[in-house]
Every structure is written in structure tokens, then in C-alpha cells.
XYZ file of C-alpha atoms in Angstrom:
251
model
C -3.436 16.214 18.064
C -6.748 16.917 16.284
C -8.394 14.272 14.148
C -7.894 14.266 10.396
C -9.460 17.093 8.384
C -11.057 15.267 5.450
C -12.045 18.505 3.703
C -8.550 19.962 3.342
C -6.475 19.009 0.268
C -3.300 17.072 1.068
C 0.024 17.036 -0.752
C 2.984 14.687 -0.402
C 6.382 16.413 -0.508
C 9.917 15.039 -0.277
C 11.332 17.924 1.792
C 11.727 17.919 5.563
C 8.809 19.577 7.339
C 9.445 21.985 10.186
C 7.720 25.182 11.263
C 8.414 28.211 9.023
C 10.187 26.116 6.380
C 9.623 27.048 2.727
C 9.109 24.079 0.403
C 9.468 24.615 -3.337
C 6.869 22.967 -5.558
C 7.725 21.114 -8.746
C 5.777 21.645 -11.973
C 3.365 18.759 -11.414
C 2.576 19.875 -7.866
C 2.068 23.474 -9.012
C -0.259 22.324 -11.789
C -2.206 20.093 -9.397
C -2.749 22.854 -6.851
C -3.357 25.681 -9.323
C -5.174 24.073 -12.250
C -6.818 20.992 -10.736
C -7.725 22.220 -7.258
C -7.939 25.906 -8.306
C -5.920 27.067 -5.303
C -3.684 30.111 -5.135
C -1.563 32.263 -2.867
C -2.734 32.253 0.727
C -4.851 29.117 0.453
C -4.243 26.399 3.044
C -3.398 22.756 2.429
C -1.999 19.875 4.472
C 1.511 18.609 3.667
C 3.223 15.350 4.673
C 6.400 13.488 3.734
C 6.045 10.097 5.409
C 8.524 11.079 8.168
C 7.530 14.264 9.965
C 3.779 13.941 10.413
C 1.220 16.205 8.802
C 1.510 20.011 8.690
C -0.735 22.894 7.800
C 0.828 24.942 5.021
C 0.037 28.086 3.047
C 0.536 28.395 -0.710
C 2.887 31.060 -2.078
C 3.173 32.344 -5.644
C 2.007 35.230 -7.783
C 0.877 33.739 -11.090
C 0.832 30.122 -9.962
C 1.605 28.152 -6.776
C 5.381 27.815 -6.504
C 6.042 27.113 -2.806
C 4.531 26.141 0.525
C 5.188 27.869 3.831
C 4.943 25.329 6.654
C 2.879 26.691 9.536
C 2.073 24.147 12.259
C 1.834 20.418 12.787
C -1.660 18.951 12.714
C -0.783 15.276 13.314
C 2.354 13.560 14.556
C 3.899 10.771 12.506
C 2.406 7.314 12.943
C 3.405 3.910 11.586
C 1.951 1.031 9.621
C 1.659 -2.623 10.613
C 4.450 -4.863 9.345
C 2.249 -6.094 6.527
C 3.499 -6.862 3.023
C 1.154 -7.302 0.092
C 2.867 -9.861 -2.162
C 1.168 -10.282 -5.514
C 1.428 -11.414 -9.104
C 1.139 -8.186 -11.136
C -2.004 -7.457 -13.108
C -2.360 -5.314 -16.203
C -2.715 -1.533 -16.289
C -5.858 -0.229 -14.565
C -6.339 -3.306 -12.412
C -2.779 -2.995 -11.104
C -3.442 0.670 -10.311
C -6.552 -0.418 -8.423
C -4.915 -3.090 -6.272
C -1.986 -0.825 -5.391
C -4.359 1.918 -4.241
C -6.507 -0.523 -2.251
C -3.480 -2.151 -0.591
C -2.359 1.290 0.578
C -5.837 2.087 1.887
C -5.829 -1.246 3.734
C -2.582 -0.346 5.493
C 0.062 -2.412 3.687
C 3.558 -1.128 4.426
C 5.278 -2.942 1.529
C 4.139 -3.829 -1.992
C 6.116 -6.737 -3.431
C 5.366 -7.916 -6.989
C 6.312 -11.542 -7.676
C 6.479 -13.251 -11.051
C 4.789 -16.634 -11.360
C 4.187 -19.028 -14.223
C 0.737 -17.585 -14.960
C 1.481 -13.927 -14.186
C -0.371 -11.725 -16.679
C 2.108 -8.843 -16.763
C 5.842 -9.566 -16.758
C 6.845 -5.879 -16.784
C 5.977 -3.630 -13.871
C 6.209 0.167 -13.897
C 7.600 0.925 -10.444
C 7.277 4.690 -10.869
C 3.598 4.343 -11.721
C 3.086 2.089 -8.701
C 4.735 4.659 -6.422
C 2.603 7.424 -7.918
C -0.491 5.383 -7.067
C 0.825 4.810 -3.542
C 1.269 8.557 -3.036
C -2.115 9.416 -4.542
C -3.898 6.922 -2.281
C -2.063 8.246 0.785
C -2.945 11.839 -0.136
C -6.612 11.052 -0.614
C -7.092 8.820 2.426
C -5.297 10.759 5.148
C -2.445 8.244 5.423
C 0.845 9.597 6.781
C 3.181 6.767 5.747
C 4.288 5.936 2.213
C 4.349 2.218 1.501
C 7.579 0.807 0.077
C 7.383 -0.348 -3.549
C 9.773 -3.251 -4.102
C 11.191 -4.391 -7.430
C 9.487 -7.459 -8.947
C 11.238 -10.784 -8.342
C 10.457 -14.386 -9.300
C 8.330 -16.159 -6.710
C 11.105 -18.651 -5.974
C 13.578 -15.870 -5.183
C 11.114 -14.085 -2.932
C 10.522 -17.270 -0.952
C 14.238 -17.960 -0.613
C 14.958 -14.435 0.673
C 12.049 -13.768 3.036
C 12.594 -13.972 6.798
C 11.501 -17.359 8.116
C 9.839 -15.911 11.239
C 7.329 -13.929 9.188
C 3.873 -15.420 8.717
C 3.113 -16.231 5.087
C -0.627 -16.034 4.457
C -0.964 -18.057 1.261
C -4.345 -17.328 -0.336
C -5.017 -20.494 -2.323
C -8.160 -21.161 -4.321
C -7.396 -24.891 -4.067
C -7.438 -24.890 -0.258
C -10.308 -26.459 1.662
C -12.914 -23.820 2.524
C -12.869 -23.077 6.243
C -13.609 -20.087 8.442
C -10.721 -17.732 7.599
C -11.174 -15.663 10.767
C -10.662 -18.719 12.981
C -7.602 -19.739 10.977
C -6.070 -16.286 11.395
C -6.927 -16.116 15.095
C -4.957 -19.324 15.624
C -1.878 -17.533 14.229
C -2.362 -14.359 16.289
C 0.434 -14.928 18.814
C 2.904 -16.293 16.268
C 2.928 -13.454 13.745
C 6.216 -11.506 13.533
C 5.478 -9.614 10.384
C 3.001 -10.810 7.772
C 3.260 -11.479 4.046
C -0.106 -11.797 2.279
C 0.371 -13.633 -1.014
C -2.172 -13.301 -3.847
C -1.526 -15.231 -7.033
C -2.397 -14.513 -10.669
C -5.766 -14.970 -12.347
C -4.734 -18.414 -13.538
C -3.756 -19.537 -10.068
C -0.494 -21.117 -9.017
C 1.197 -23.889 -10.954
C 1.401 -27.174 -9.064
C 5.172 -26.857 -8.630
C 4.689 -23.388 -7.185
C 1.989 -24.605 -4.819
C 4.203 -27.470 -3.662
C 7.068 -25.035 -3.043
C 4.786 -22.730 -1.087
C 3.468 -25.520 1.099
C 7.032 -26.407 2.111
C 7.633 -22.926 3.515
C 8.000 -22.455 7.272
C 5.360 -20.530 9.190
C 2.697 -20.685 6.489
C -1.066 -20.300 6.740
C -2.945 -21.617 3.707
C -6.165 -19.681 3.434
C -9.288 -20.078 1.323
C -11.261 -16.888 0.718
C -14.727 -18.393 0.770
C -16.580 -20.809 -1.492
C -16.317 -18.737 -4.699
C -13.329 -18.057 -6.933
C -12.370 -14.386 -6.675
C -10.606 -12.212 -9.191
C -7.101 -11.327 -8.053
C -7.953 -7.700 -7.272
C -11.037 -8.737 -5.270
C -9.015 -11.388 -3.441
C -6.450 -8.768 -2.446
C -9.036 -6.556 -0.767
C -10.721 -9.521 0.940
C -7.468 -11.010 2.237
C -6.029 -7.734 3.499
C -9.297 -6.907 5.261
C -9.318 -10.295 6.995
C -5.679 -10.054 8.060
C -6.000 -6.475 9.286
C -9.131 -7.283 11.307
C -7.461 -10.173 13.155
C -3.698 -9.623 13.083
C -3.300 -5.985 12.034
C -4.210 -2.569 13.373
C -7.973 -2.560 12.747
C -8.599 -4.111 16.142
C -5.767 -2.366 17.958
C -3.264 -5.183 17.398
C 0.352 -4.136 16.769
C 0.617 -6.004 13.460
């Protein structure tokens, strides 16, 4: 299959993608193609659904784009590493940012958890999914990360599989080389949960509960305190470079 065409616009659709299929566009998709991208009948785009790979498609419609005709596959479907970004939700634009960056970094699941010092107790799941799709469209990603419902931290810890590695990013941890710490866990990882807390950090009871978890790696992200959105990017980059698919590891 050819490499990704970064110049072609991409659109996520829910429909199955097969050659010669006709995919109807909803109002938002029609507006995006016609009024934002200024595309019309006969113009080419790339379509994907998270299941069937990426396909070249042609726009149909007289006055406005109203359908896609699926022409040929440009890339077969790939997968994501078994990497969950577990995080205390932030407010508004900063939450949009971390969701988009987690998708770009290759997270397959986004799991909000509520902690004592969480800034935002209500999470708009539809908005999160819209940000997931937008990031995938813009960055050539074929998979759509799962957006989980928010749960209290204690419930998440009680329900997670014990064999998964929990990378606990803790500002109170002793500063060590994070790459060496992750390399020591390379052979043991059977799925990875990267946990980023709220701006106020974890309460002591929460930290004590976390440190009692099986298969945990307590990680300091350098000598400076990072904002939660910065910490997310730093932690996911470190994990992907050692345990994920950046270096050809299965994740």
C-alpha cells in the first residue's frame, strides 16, 4: 500500500467501506466539505471508518456534497498499541487539547477518572469523541480511540486487569531516569495504563491506594512540576518510545 497522502482531505464515516459503495453524508459532513474545504462534485477525498482501512472517494452532489462514491483502498486497516490514557479531566480547551494529543500519540483508550482534586467533575463524552475523530482525520490515523465514561479513581483501580502495567506519573516520586525505569518493565507489559492526575496532584489516600496496586511503575517526569496537559504528552511520548509502537514494539 502507498504511504499516507498528507495533502488529501480525510473524512471519518460510520458506514462500511467497500469498492463502489455510496455513502450518504450528514449535514455537518456536507457543510465541512462544501463550505469549509470548498469541495464539490467530482473532487477526491480519503475516507475511513476505523475498521476497513482508508479509501479514495469521490464527492457527489449538485448544489452541495451529499454523498461519497468509494473508489479504491489506499491503506489497509492497522491497529493501535494497547495503551490507555487515564486522566483526571481538565476544563474546556485544555481537555480538548489533551484528548487530541493522546490520539496523536497513539492511545487506544481514553479513560477519565475522578479524583479528590479533579478540576472538572462533568465530562462531555460527545465532545471528547468529536476531538478524537478530528485528530484522527488530521493526522492520518486509521483507528478511532475508545472514549470511556468517567469513573471514580477507586472504581477504575478495582476494575482494571491486574496484568496490565500501571504507569503512575507522580510528582512526589524520586526523580530518576524515566527511560531506564520503563526499559526495566519492557518484558512485563501486557497492556499499559498511563495515569495522569489533576493539577492539584493526588491526595495522600489516593497515592497510598495507587502504591498498593499490582504491577505498578511509579514515574517522575523530570525535576520540574508539569501542568497536567504537558505531563500527558511527556508521559505518552516516553511510554511509546520504550514500550509502544514508536520503536517497533508491539505495545
